[in-house]
GROMACS .gro file of C-alpha atoms in nm:
model
  497
    1UNK     CA    1   0.069   2.289   0.741
    2UNK     CA    2  -0.218   2.478   0.940
    3UNK     CA    3  -0.587   2.313   0.988
    4UNK     CA    4  -0.772   2.610   0.911
    5UNK     CA    5  -1.007   2.740   1.157
    6UNK     CA    6  -1.307   2.994   1.060
    7UNK     CA    7  -1.284   2.899   0.705
    8UNK     CA    8  -1.680   2.931   0.680
    9UNK     CA    9  -1.746   2.546   0.694
   10UNK     CA   10  -2.071   2.442   0.833
   11UNK     CA   11  -2.090   2.447   1.214
   12UNK     CA   12  -1.760   2.630   1.213
   13UNK     CA   13  -1.558   2.303   1.159
   14UNK     CA   14  -1.164   2.326   1.067
   15UNK     CA   15  -1.083   2.289   0.687
   16UNK     CA   16  -0.809   2.067   0.590
   17UNK     CA   17  -0.632   2.293   0.289
   18UNK     CA   18  -0.464   2.206  -0.041
   19UNK     CA   19  -0.090   2.245   0.039
   20UNK     CA   20   0.128   2.351  -0.233
   21UNK     CA   21   0.471   2.488  -0.258
   22UNK     CA   22   0.508   2.519   0.131
   23UNK     CA   23   0.180   2.671   0.171
   24UNK     CA   24  -0.225   2.624   0.220
   25UNK     CA   25  -0.411   2.723  -0.100
   26UNK     CA   26  -0.718   2.956  -0.002
   27UNK     CA   27  -0.994   2.824   0.091
   28UNK     CA   28  -1.285   2.786  -0.191
   29UNK     CA   29  -1.595   2.717   0.041
   30UNK     CA   30  -1.764   2.596  -0.254
   31UNK     CA   31  -1.521   2.304  -0.277
   32UNK     CA   32  -1.574   2.183   0.082
   33UNK     CA   33  -1.645   1.788   0.150
   34UNK     CA   34  -1.728   1.640   0.508
   35UNK     CA   35  -1.502   1.406   0.697
   36UNK     CA   36  -1.693   1.193   0.858
   37UNK     CA   37  -1.652   0.917   1.161
   38UNK     CA   38  -1.834   0.633   1.060
   39UNK     CA   39  -1.916   0.531   1.440
   40UNK     CA   40  -2.052   0.834   1.542
   41UNK     CA   41  -2.187   0.897   1.168
   42UNK     CA   42  -2.074   1.268   1.243
   43UNK     CA   43  -1.889   1.495   1.036
   44UNK     CA   44  -1.598   1.610   1.232
   45UNK     CA   45  -1.448   1.854   0.984
   46UNK     CA   46  -1.432   1.916   0.613
   47UNK     CA   47  -1.155   1.923   0.315
   48UNK     CA   48  -1.112   2.142   0.006
   49UNK     CA   49  -1.159   1.926  -0.289
   50UNK     CA   50  -0.879   1.999  -0.568
   51UNK     CA   51  -0.986   2.060  -0.930
   52UNK     CA   52  -0.774   2.020  -1.238
   53UNK     CA   53  -0.618   2.389  -1.193
   54UNK     CA   54  -0.509   2.302  -0.834
   55UNK     CA   55  -0.370   1.996  -0.937
   56UNK     CA   56  -0.163   2.175  -1.212
   57UNK     CA   57  -0.023   2.429  -0.960
   58UNK     CA   58   0.080   2.109  -0.766
   59UNK     CA   59   0.268   1.982  -1.059
   60UNK     CA   60   0.420   2.278  -1.107
   61UNK     CA   61   0.585   2.346  -0.773
   62UNK     CA   62   0.692   2.002  -0.787
   63UNK     CA   63   0.870   2.015  -1.102
   64UNK     CA   64   1.036   2.352  -0.983
   65UNK     CA   65   1.176   2.198  -0.671
   66UNK     CA   66   1.259   1.877  -0.827
   67UNK     CA   67   1.566   2.097  -1.015
   68UNK     CA   68   1.724   2.148  -0.693
   69UNK     CA   69   1.606   1.833  -0.491
   70UNK     CA   70   1.740   1.603  -0.774
   71UNK     CA   71   2.105   1.762  -0.691
   72UNK     CA   72   2.122   1.643  -0.339
   73UNK     CA   73   2.312   1.368  -0.196
   74UNK     CA   74   2.205   1.040  -0.080
   75UNK     CA   75   2.370   1.093   0.223
   76UNK     CA   76   2.187   1.403   0.265
   77UNK     CA   77   1.856   1.275   0.148
   78UNK     CA   78   1.915   0.948   0.431
   79UNK     CA   79   1.983   1.232   0.721
   80UNK     CA   80   1.656   1.411   0.638
   81UNK     CA   81   1.440   1.073   0.641
   82UNK     CA   82   1.586   0.988   0.976
   83UNK     CA   83   1.500   1.299   1.109
   84UNK     CA   84   1.162   1.240   0.976
   85UNK     CA   85   1.136   0.907   1.136
   86UNK     CA   86   1.219   1.094   1.486
   87UNK     CA   87   0.920   1.363   1.372
   88UNK     CA   88   0.706   1.048   1.360
   89UNK     CA   89   0.797   0.880   1.672
   90UNK     CA   90   0.766   1.239   1.875
   91UNK     CA   91   0.387   1.304   1.721
   92UNK     CA   92   0.288   0.963   1.771
   93UNK     CA   93  -0.030   1.045   2.015
   94UNK     CA   94  -0.147   1.311   1.721
   95UNK     CA   95  -0.123   1.101   1.446
   96UNK     CA   96  -0.278   0.802   1.620
   97UNK     CA   97  -0.571   1.024   1.711
   98UNK     CA   98  -0.630   1.127   1.360
   99UNK     CA   99  -0.588   0.788   1.197
  100UNK     CA  100  -0.875   0.691   1.469
  101UNK     CA  101  -1.105   0.959   1.450
  102UNK     CA  102  -1.085   0.981   1.074
  103UNK     CA  103  -1.091   0.589   0.966
  104UNK     CA  104  -1.228   0.449   1.294
  105UNK     CA  105  -0.926   0.208   1.329
  106UNK     CA  106  -0.870   0.058   1.695
  107UNK     CA  107  -0.621   0.266   1.865
  108UNK     CA  108  -0.388  -0.057   1.883
  109UNK     CA  109  -0.361  -0.070   1.502
  110UNK     CA  110  -0.268   0.303   1.492
  111UNK     CA  111  -0.014   0.292   1.728
  112UNK     CA  112   0.127  -0.040   1.519
  113UNK     CA  113   0.091   0.210   1.189
  114UNK     CA  114   0.307   0.460   1.379
  115UNK     CA  115   0.590   0.242   1.504
  116UNK     CA  116   0.605   0.033   1.160
  117UNK     CA  117   0.567   0.394   0.935
  118UNK     CA  118   0.891   0.510   1.135
  119UNK     CA  119   1.079   0.167   1.105
  120UNK     CA  120   0.999   0.173   0.696
  121UNK     CA  121   1.134   0.512   0.672
  122UNK     CA  122   1.456   0.445   0.879
  123UNK     CA  123   1.521   0.138   0.664
  124UNK     CA  124   1.458   0.319   0.343
  125UNK     CA  125   1.695   0.602   0.468
  126UNK     CA  126   1.965   0.332   0.497
  127UNK     CA  127   1.922   0.199   0.189
  128UNK     CA  128   2.031   0.522   0.017
  129UNK     CA  129   2.373   0.384   0.070
  130UNK     CA  130   2.307   0.117  -0.199
  131UNK     CA  131   2.231   0.382  -0.448
  132UNK     CA  132   2.543   0.326  -0.699
  133UNK     CA  133   2.627   0.287  -1.065
  134UNK     CA  134   2.842   0.054  -1.242
  135UNK     CA  135   3.170   0.097  -1.476
  136UNK     CA  136   3.148  -0.142  -1.780
  137UNK     CA  137   3.468  -0.254  -1.933
  138UNK     CA  138   3.664  -0.022  -2.197
  139UNK     CA  139   3.607  -0.057  -2.576
  140UNK     CA  140   3.778  -0.293  -2.818
  141UNK     CA  141   3.906  -0.406  -3.138
  142UNK     CA  142   3.742  -0.717  -3.286
  143UNK     CA  143   4.057  -0.899  -3.211
  144UNK     CA  144   4.011  -0.804  -2.859
  145UNK     CA  145   4.258  -0.525  -2.796
  146UNK     CA  146   4.152  -0.235  -2.590
  147UNK     CA  147   4.113   0.084  -2.754
  148UNK     CA  148   4.030   0.305  -2.412
  149UNK     CA  149   3.729   0.484  -2.341
  150UNK     CA  150   3.487   0.438  -2.078
  151UNK     CA  151   3.108   0.317  -2.033
  152UNK     CA  152   2.936   0.381  -1.718
  153UNK     CA  153   2.581   0.356  -1.588
  154UNK     CA  154   2.445   0.623  -1.308
  155UNK     CA  155   2.130   0.594  -1.126
  156UNK     CA  156   1.928   0.917  -1.147
  157UNK     CA  157   1.567   0.984  -1.017
  158UNK     CA  158   1.285   0.956  -1.271
  159UNK     CA  159   1.151   1.308  -1.178
  160UNK     CA  160   0.821   1.429  -1.041
  161UNK     CA  161   0.611   1.109  -0.887
  162UNK     CA  162   0.229   1.131  -0.803
  163UNK     CA  163   0.169   0.911  -0.500
  164UNK     CA  164  -0.196   0.779  -0.418
  165UNK     CA  165  -0.198   0.645  -0.072
  166UNK     CA  166  -0.482   0.441   0.085
  167UNK     CA  167  -0.720   0.503   0.405
  168UNK     CA  168  -0.623   0.152   0.537
  169UNK     CA  169  -0.252   0.091   0.648
  170UNK     CA  170  -0.254   0.475   0.663
  171UNK     CA  171   0.048   0.565   0.800
  172UNK     CA  172   0.251   0.287   0.695
  173UNK     CA  173   0.186   0.290   0.346
  174UNK     CA  174   0.189   0.676   0.243
  175UNK     CA  175   0.527   0.668   0.474
  176UNK     CA  176   0.669   0.403   0.275
  177UNK     CA  177   0.589   0.561  -0.037
  178UNK     CA  178   0.690   0.901   0.023
  179UNK     CA  179   1.018   0.794   0.204
  180UNK     CA  180   1.103   0.588  -0.123
  181UNK     CA  181   1.070   0.845  -0.362
  182UNK     CA  182   1.238   1.087  -0.172
  183UNK     CA  183   1.522   0.876  -0.092
  184UNK     CA  184   1.565   0.827  -0.484
  185UNK     CA  185   1.553   1.225  -0.525
  186UNK     CA  186   1.190   1.272  -0.666
  187UNK     CA  187   0.975   1.526  -0.587
  188UNK     CA  188   0.615   1.434  -0.505
  189UNK     CA  189   0.239   1.506  -0.555
  190UNK     CA  190   0.022   1.314  -0.285
  191UNK     CA  191  -0.330   1.288  -0.359
  192UNK     CA  192  -0.448   1.206  -0.005
  193UNK     CA  193  -0.734   0.981   0.068
  194UNK     CA  194  -1.075   1.142   0.059
  195UNK     CA  195  -1.160   0.927   0.403
  196UNK     CA  196  -0.830   1.047   0.620
  197UNK     CA  197  -0.682   1.367   0.448
  198UNK     CA  198  -0.575   1.550   0.767
  199UNK     CA  199  -0.379   1.243   0.877
  200UNK     CA  200  -0.221   1.207   0.538
  201UNK     CA  201  -0.150   1.606   0.542
  202UNK     CA  202  -0.014   1.540   0.904
  203UNK     CA  203   0.255   1.319   0.774
  204UNK     CA  204   0.371   1.568   0.522
  205UNK     CA  205   0.419   1.790   0.802
  206UNK     CA  206   0.658   1.552   0.948
  207UNK     CA  207   0.854   1.542   0.655
  208UNK     CA  208   0.866   1.880   0.612
  209UNK     CA  209   0.935   1.962   0.975
  210UNK     CA  210   1.230   1.692   0.932
  211UNK     CA  211   1.375   1.975   0.642
  212UNK     CA  212   1.197   1.847   0.328
  213UNK     CA  213   1.233   2.188   0.141
  214UNK     CA  214   0.918   2.349   0.036
  215UNK     CA  215   0.795   2.229  -0.325
  216UNK     CA  216   0.911   1.895  -0.331
  217UNK     CA  217   0.618   1.746  -0.085
  218UNK     CA  218   0.283   1.880  -0.206
  219UNK     CA  219  -0.052   1.734  -0.081
  220UNK     CA  220  -0.411   1.759  -0.245
  221UNK     CA  221  -0.711   1.579  -0.205
  222UNK     CA  222  -1.049   1.532  -0.410
  223UNK     CA  223  -1.414   1.403  -0.317
  224UNK     CA  224  -1.508   1.121  -0.510
  225UNK     CA  225  -1.681   1.309  -0.761
  226UNK     CA  226  -1.373   1.500  -0.846
  227UNK     CA  227  -1.109   1.245  -0.833
  228UNK     CA  228  -1.138   1.101  -1.171
  229UNK     CA  229  -1.087   1.440  -1.331
  230UNK     CA  230  -0.821   1.569  -1.101
  231UNK     CA  231  -0.610   1.228  -1.111
  232UNK     CA  232  -0.617   1.252  -1.505
  233UNK     CA  233  -0.510   1.604  -1.476
  234UNK     CA  234  -0.199   1.510  -1.287
  235UNK     CA  235  -0.124   1.197  -1.488
  236UNK     CA  236  -0.112   1.409  -1.775
  237UNK     CA  237   0.111   1.669  -1.652
  238UNK     CA  238   0.415   1.681  -1.872
  239UNK     CA  239   0.616   1.686  -1.546
  240UNK     CA  240   0.482   1.356  -1.414
  241UNK     CA  241   0.739   1.062  -1.450
  242UNK     CA  242   0.584   0.793  -1.259
  243UNK     CA  243   0.256   0.679  -1.032
  244UNK     CA  244   0.227   0.486  -0.758
  245UNK     CA  245  -0.132   0.357  -0.640
  246UNK     CA  246  -0.221   0.142  -0.344
  247UNK     CA  247  -0.541   0.032  -0.343
  248UNK     CA  248  -0.851  -0.157  -0.518
  249UNK     CA  249  -0.780  -0.397  -0.801
  250UNK     CA  250  -1.105  -0.187  -0.955
  251UNK     CA  251  -0.946   0.149  -0.893
  252UNK     CA  252  -0.633   0.043  -0.973
  253UNK     CA  253  -0.747  -0.083  -1.321
  254UNK     CA  254  -0.913   0.231  -1.423
  255UNK     CA  255  -0.585   0.430  -1.305
  256UNK     CA  256  -0.363   0.207  -1.481
  257UNK     CA  257  -0.566   0.282  -1.830
  258UNK     CA  258  -0.506   0.653  -1.749
  259UNK     CA  259  -0.146   0.589  -1.730
  260UNK     CA  260  -0.140   0.385  -2.038
  261UNK     CA  261  -0.315   0.666  -2.234
  262UNK     CA  262  -0.023   0.900  -2.156
  263UNK     CA  263   0.242   0.678  -2.166
  264UNK     CA  264   0.330   0.705  -1.803
  265UNK     CA  265   0.475   0.397  -1.578
  266UNK     CA  266   0.299   0.297  -1.256
  267UNK     CA  267   0.385   0.109  -0.943
  268UNK     CA  268   0.076  -0.085  -0.803
  269UNK     CA  269  -0.011  -0.260  -0.466
  270UNK     CA  270  -0.349  -0.383  -0.504
  271UNK     CA  271  -0.587  -0.636  -0.354
  272UNK     CA  272  -0.555  -0.979  -0.206
  273UNK     CA  273  -0.742  -1.275  -0.167
  274UNK     CA  274  -0.502  -1.403   0.076
  275UNK     CA  275  -0.493  -1.820   0.163
  276UNK     CA  276  -0.358  -1.953   0.462
  277UNK     CA  277  -0.262  -2.342   0.401
  278UNK     CA  278  -0.282  -2.582   0.687
  279UNK     CA  279  -0.038  -2.876   0.601
  280UNK     CA  280  -0.073  -3.213   0.782
  281UNK     CA  281   0.244  -3.145   1.014
  282UNK     CA  282   0.113  -2.810   1.098
  283UNK     CA  283   0.104  -2.674   1.460
  284UNK     CA  284  -0.305  -2.664   1.467
  285UNK     CA  285  -0.316  -2.455   1.814
  286UNK     CA  286  -0.089  -2.209   1.670
  287UNK     CA  287  -0.214  -2.197   1.324
  288UNK     CA  288  -0.542  -2.135   1.413
  289UNK     CA  289  -0.457  -1.845   1.634
  290UNK     CA  290  -0.240  -1.684   1.360
  291UNK     CA  291  -0.558  -1.773   1.094
  292UNK     CA  292  -0.808  -1.568   1.341
  293UNK     CA  293  -0.569  -1.282   1.427
  294UNK     CA  294  -0.495  -1.253   1.006
  295UNK     CA  295  -0.878  -1.258   0.950
  296UNK     CA  296  -0.983  -0.983   1.171
  297UNK     CA  297  -0.733  -0.750   1.204
  298UNK     CA  298  -0.890  -0.380   1.145
  299UNK     CA  299  -1.228  -0.571   1.079
  300UNK     CA  300  -1.084  -0.725   0.797
  301UNK     CA  301  -0.978  -0.428   0.597
  302UNK     CA  302  -0.644  -0.505   0.473
  303UNK     CA  303  -0.528  -0.629   0.137
  304UNK     CA  304  -0.314  -0.893   0.306
  305UNK     CA  305  -0.596  -1.017   0.562
  306UNK     CA  306  -0.636  -1.393   0.584
  307UNK     CA  307  -0.973  -1.446   0.379
  308UNK     CA  308  -0.926  -1.802   0.281
  309UNK     CA  309  -0.800  -2.119   0.501
  310UNK     CA  310  -0.724  -2.431   0.309
  311UNK     CA  311  -0.667  -2.718   0.514
  312UNK     CA  312  -0.541  -3.108   0.480
  313UNK     CA  313  -0.820  -3.355   0.524
  314UNK     CA  314  -0.607  -3.545   0.761
  315UNK     CA  315  -0.660  -3.255   1.021
  316UNK     CA  316  -0.946  -3.072   0.888
  317UNK     CA  317  -1.182  -3.182   1.190
  318UNK     CA  318  -0.951  -3.106   1.463
  319UNK     CA  319  -0.819  -2.777   1.322
  320UNK     CA  320  -1.189  -2.643   1.213
  321UNK     CA  321  -1.275  -2.753   1.550
  322UNK     CA  322  -0.988  -2.505   1.718
  323UNK     CA  323  -1.033  -2.247   1.486
  324UNK     CA  324  -1.430  -2.233   1.582
  325UNK     CA  325  -1.343  -2.220   1.936
  326UNK     CA  326  -1.119  -1.922   1.899
  327UNK     CA  327  -1.338  -1.701   1.671
  328UNK     CA  328  -1.627  -1.796   1.899
  329UNK     CA  329  -1.448  -1.583   2.187
  330UNK     CA  330  -1.382  -1.272   1.972
  331UNK     CA  331  -1.660  -1.055   2.034
  332UNK     CA  332  -1.569  -0.790   1.775
  333UNK     CA  333  -1.316  -0.670   1.542
  334UNK     CA  334  -1.338  -0.305   1.553
  335UNK     CA  335  -1.507  -0.084   1.314
  336UNK     CA  336  -1.525  -0.027   0.898
  337UNK     CA  337  -1.403   0.301   0.754
  338UNK     CA  338  -1.744   0.362   0.643
  339UNK     CA  339  -2.108   0.263   0.697
  340UNK     CA  340  -2.107   0.161   0.318
  341UNK     CA  341  -1.827  -0.043   0.345
  342UNK     CA  342  -1.975  -0.262   0.657
  343UNK     CA  343  -2.269  -0.276   0.419
  344UNK     CA  344  -2.036  -0.447   0.165
  345UNK     CA  345  -1.913  -0.697   0.377
  346UNK     CA  346  -2.272  -0.772   0.495
  347UNK     CA  347  -2.398  -0.830   0.164
  348UNK     CA  348  -2.097  -1.034   0.038
  349UNK     CA  349  -2.196  -1.258   0.322
  350UNK     CA  350  -2.583  -1.265   0.266
  351UNK     CA  351  -2.500  -1.371  -0.095
  352UNK     CA  352  -2.261  -1.685   0.011
  353UNK     CA  353  -2.574  -1.779   0.255
  354UNK     CA  354  -2.829  -1.768  -0.067
  355UNK     CA  355  -2.588  -1.961  -0.268
  356UNK     CA  356  -2.552  -2.262  -0.006
  357UNK     CA  357  -2.261  -2.131   0.246
  358UNK     CA  358  -2.277  -2.268   0.619
  359UNK     CA  359  -2.174  -2.049   0.905
  360UNK     CA  360  -1.936  -2.213   1.168
  361UNK     CA  361  -1.937  -1.884   1.355
  362UNK     CA  362  -2.126  -1.581   1.301
  363UNK     CA  363  -2.284  -1.472   0.969
  364UNK     CA  364  -2.448  -1.176   0.788
  365UNK     CA  365  -2.510  -1.010   1.142
  366UNK     CA  366  -2.423  -0.642   1.253
  367UNK     CA  367  -2.301  -0.534   1.605
  368UNK     CA  368  -2.342  -0.197   1.528
  369UNK     CA  369  -2.400   0.001   1.208
  370UNK     CA  370  -2.006  -0.013   1.122
  371UNK     CA  371  -1.939  -0.345   1.265
  372UNK     CA  372  -2.014  -0.732   1.191
  373UNK     CA  373  -1.990  -1.037   1.379
  374UNK     CA  374  -1.624  -1.247   1.310
  375UNK     CA  375  -1.761  -1.498   1.095
  376UNK     CA  376  -1.585  -1.853   0.979
  377UNK     CA  377  -1.789  -1.974   0.644
  378UNK     CA  378  -1.752  -2.315   0.492
  379UNK     CA  379  -1.923  -2.470   0.183
  380UNK     CA  380  -1.863  -2.184  -0.043
  381UNK     CA  381  -1.996  -2.211  -0.394
  382UNK     CA  382  -1.804  -2.115  -0.661
  383UNK     CA  383  -2.017  -1.861  -0.811
  384UNK     CA  384  -2.057  -1.673  -0.467
  385UNK     CA  385  -1.917  -1.319  -0.461
  386UNK     CA  386  -1.680  -1.480  -0.123
  387UNK     CA  387  -1.501  -1.725  -0.366
  388UNK     CA  388  -1.277  -1.477  -0.492
  389UNK     CA  389  -1.425  -1.102  -0.365
  390UNK     CA  390  -1.212  -0.908  -0.100
  391UNK     CA  391  -1.486  -0.879   0.145
  392UNK     CA  392  -1.293  -0.622   0.365
  393UNK     CA  393  -1.457  -0.743   0.649
  394UNK     CA  394  -1.379  -0.974   0.977
  395UNK     CA  395  -1.430  -1.311   0.795
  396UNK     CA  396  -1.279  -1.602   0.645
  397UNK     CA  397  -1.355  -1.905   0.432
  398UNK     CA  398  -1.233  -2.258   0.521
  399UNK     CA  399  -1.190  -2.525   0.253
  400UNK     CA  400  -1.102  -2.872   0.272
  401UNK     CA  401  -0.782  -3.039   0.080
  402UNK     CA  402  -0.711  -3.381  -0.068
  403UNK     CA  403  -0.347  -3.345  -0.030
  404UNK     CA  404  -0.078  -3.063  -0.112
  405UNK     CA  405  -0.146  -3.036  -0.478
  406UNK     CA  406  -0.486  -2.988  -0.392
  407UNK     CA  407  -0.407  -2.726  -0.140
  408UNK     CA  408  -0.189  -2.513  -0.392
  409UNK     CA  409  -0.425  -2.537  -0.644
  410UNK     CA  410  -0.698  -2.394  -0.400
  411UNK     CA  411  -0.500  -2.150  -0.305
  412UNK     CA  412  -0.398  -2.051  -0.678
  413UNK     CA  413  -0.698  -2.040  -0.785
  414UNK     CA  414  -0.789  -1.650  -0.743
  415UNK     CA  415  -0.731  -1.349  -0.963
  416UNK     CA  416  -0.502  -1.220  -0.660
  417UNK     CA  417  -0.148  -1.295  -0.592
  418UNK     CA  418  -0.043  -1.066  -0.289
  419UNK     CA  419   0.022  -1.251   0.026
  420UNK     CA  420  -0.043  -1.615   0.157
  421UNK     CA  421   0.082  -1.808   0.460
  422UNK     CA  422   0.200  -2.196   0.484
  423UNK     CA  423   0.205  -2.341   0.807
  424UNK     CA  424   0.419  -2.670   0.900
  425UNK     CA  425   0.627  -2.806   1.167
  426UNK     CA  426   0.872  -2.882   0.892
  427UNK     CA  427   1.035  -2.603   0.707
  428UNK     CA  428   1.108  -2.844   0.413
  429UNK     CA  429   0.781  -2.909   0.362
  430UNK     CA  430   0.646  -2.548   0.384
  431UNK     CA  431   0.930  -2.453   0.164
  432UNK     CA  432   0.834  -2.677  -0.125
  433UNK     CA  433   0.488  -2.589  -0.127
  434UNK     CA  434   0.586  -2.232  -0.099
  435UNK     CA  435   0.770  -2.245  -0.411
  436UNK     CA  436   0.472  -2.368  -0.599
  437UNK     CA  437   0.235  -2.075  -0.464
  438UNK     CA  438   0.162  -1.755  -0.753
  439UNK     CA  439   0.197  -1.505  -0.468
  440UNK     CA  440   0.458  -1.219  -0.404
  441UNK     CA  441   0.520  -1.298  -0.053
  442UNK     CA  442   0.464  -1.638   0.120
  443UNK     CA  443   0.488  -1.659   0.512
  444UNK     CA  444   0.572  -1.967   0.676
  445UNK     CA  445   0.414  -1.969   1.017
  446UNK     CA  446   0.273  -1.641   1.012
  447UNK     CA  447  -0.015  -1.445   0.947
  448UNK     CA  448  -0.058  -1.339   0.561
  449UNK     CA  449  -0.106  -0.943   0.696
  450UNK     CA  450   0.299  -0.966   0.732
  451UNK     CA  451   0.592  -0.787   0.586
  452UNK     CA  452   0.935  -0.704   0.598
  453UNK     CA  453   1.091  -0.359   0.556
  454UNK     CA  454   1.406  -0.508   0.442
  455UNK     CA  455   1.295  -0.748   0.186
  456UNK     CA  456   1.095  -0.665  -0.143
  457UNK     CA  457   0.694  -0.650  -0.165
  458UNK     CA  458   0.512  -0.699  -0.464
  459UNK     CA  459   0.182  -0.848  -0.585
  460UNK     CA  460   0.160  -1.083  -0.901
  461UNK     CA  461  -0.137  -1.139  -1.108
  462UNK     CA  462  -0.413  -0.901  -1.020
  463UNK     CA  463  -0.263  -0.810  -0.727
  464UNK     CA  464  -0.054  -0.531  -0.923
  465UNK     CA  465   0.325  -0.487  -1.021
  466UNK     CA  466   0.649  -0.338  -0.950
  467UNK     CA  467   0.794  -0.354  -0.566
  468UNK     CA  468   0.810  -0.155  -0.288
  469UNK     CA  469   1.053  -0.115   0.027
  470UNK     CA  470   1.417  -0.060   0.080
  471UNK     CA  471   1.642  -0.034  -0.207
  472UNK     CA  472   1.410  -0.222  -0.436
  473UNK     CA  473   1.134   0.062  -0.395
  474UNK     CA  474   1.401   0.340  -0.426
  475UNK     CA  475   1.481   0.149  -0.772
  476UNK     CA  476   1.125   0.198  -0.866
  477UNK     CA  477   1.168   0.573  -0.854
  478UNK     CA  478   1.495   0.580  -1.037
  479UNK     CA  479   1.617   0.504  -1.383
  480UNK     CA  480   1.956   0.403  -1.490
  481UNK     CA  481   2.167   0.621  -1.754
  482UNK     CA  482   2.413   0.457  -1.962
  483UNK     CA  483   2.700   0.710  -2.020
  484UNK     CA  484   2.966   0.614  -2.309
  485UNK     CA  485   3.268   0.791  -2.313
  486UNK     CA  486   3.483   0.727  -2.655
  487UNK     CA  487   3.868   0.780  -2.681
  488UNK     CA  488   3.948   1.113  -2.868
  489UNK     CA  489   4.185   0.922  -3.069
  490UNK     CA  490   3.942   0.672  -3.220
  491UNK     CA  491   3.677   0.820  -3.469
  492UNK     CA  492   3.366   0.625  -3.377
  493UNK     CA  493   3.236   0.635  -3.760
  494UNK     CA  494   3.554   0.421  -3.846
  495UNK     CA  495   3.601   0.154  -3.610
  496UNK     CA  496   3.970  -0.001  -3.652
  497UNK     CA  497   4.019  -0.328  -3.811
   0.00000   0.00000   0.00000
């Protein structure tokens, strides 16, 4: 997919085109929007914003390609996904560079994204071996005597799907979503993030380089002012059978309403307010290190981030002293994807301070316009925004729990239910607590930002619905169809007595 030069963009900068049916669309200079590196506060290139007509063409191309792609075998799709993972590995440096340039993430986080993205693609490829149907018992008379016939259940791709990936986890999450849909036999329209369209287009290049036929995988982007109209034009298209959205609960709610309007199912992985519970028998040093890492990774811009730390009162003072010492030694936690995002994280801390919160480390203070000081907050009041709003900044709030039941109640006191962590030196103790937590994933003695490619991942409550990863993700993009074969000698309108 070409990164178009000499397209008439300001300052002669290159342009990310719309890519439909295996080729870039001609660039409309009137529909260009800038892609800005937040740290430099500088436009690094431009992208073409889609309109309903171009979005419809993408759906039409995917619909036509689906006719033949759906007939491919799981083994064939597996081989292409494995090749795509190899291409991701080979183009590692290039992909890392685009993620850093467009999202301002640390290079180490970009490197992790490439490694994990390829790993997820390989796991999903392996899971194609589990795509199978079932055979039911034959028909019988009321007295139980068999009369022949056969009922089988086959699994088929759901159809053309819309995938809307985010800018955070900007390699892992789109690779995972694309791989699941392709493995199921679906054709795809990707609506790239408006913050990193070049990165997402390079990922599509990797799949095409691996041999995915033209039209099976199409990618467009839209500036925020156009996004609502463009997304609805895709969701409403007769070929679209499902939507996969990864992003904030606020945007997910709006897209979910659009899907409901057109009776289209949606897979959603939304926000979180990840709690880490420190039980009285926890390894305090290890738990503190993991909580700190989970809070500040990629400037706290992960839906899995450790946002709340709930500590048993018997170890509270000792744990907080250790955690404070660790936070105090973190000079910086990276940069926000935009300056507006940094401002949001800052404003949430200011609001907490105005409502009585205290800062054990840091506070509402910038290191630079895109980076805040790593911050530990305590004495948070229930009416503060930070109580249950994602900060997307390098901060965590610390709470004291009277006992295990109080810790569980505090952890569950959230609109979200994505990831949680429990720290204990007793697996049985941690297990008993974990069973009572209202979260899709609970990690024992690990960070909240954790995931296993071979296990399902899902949100509960306000963190979405449906499952991703491995065969569970493939099943999200397929349907079970029942085929019933009646014996030729039996009249189905007259059942034998």
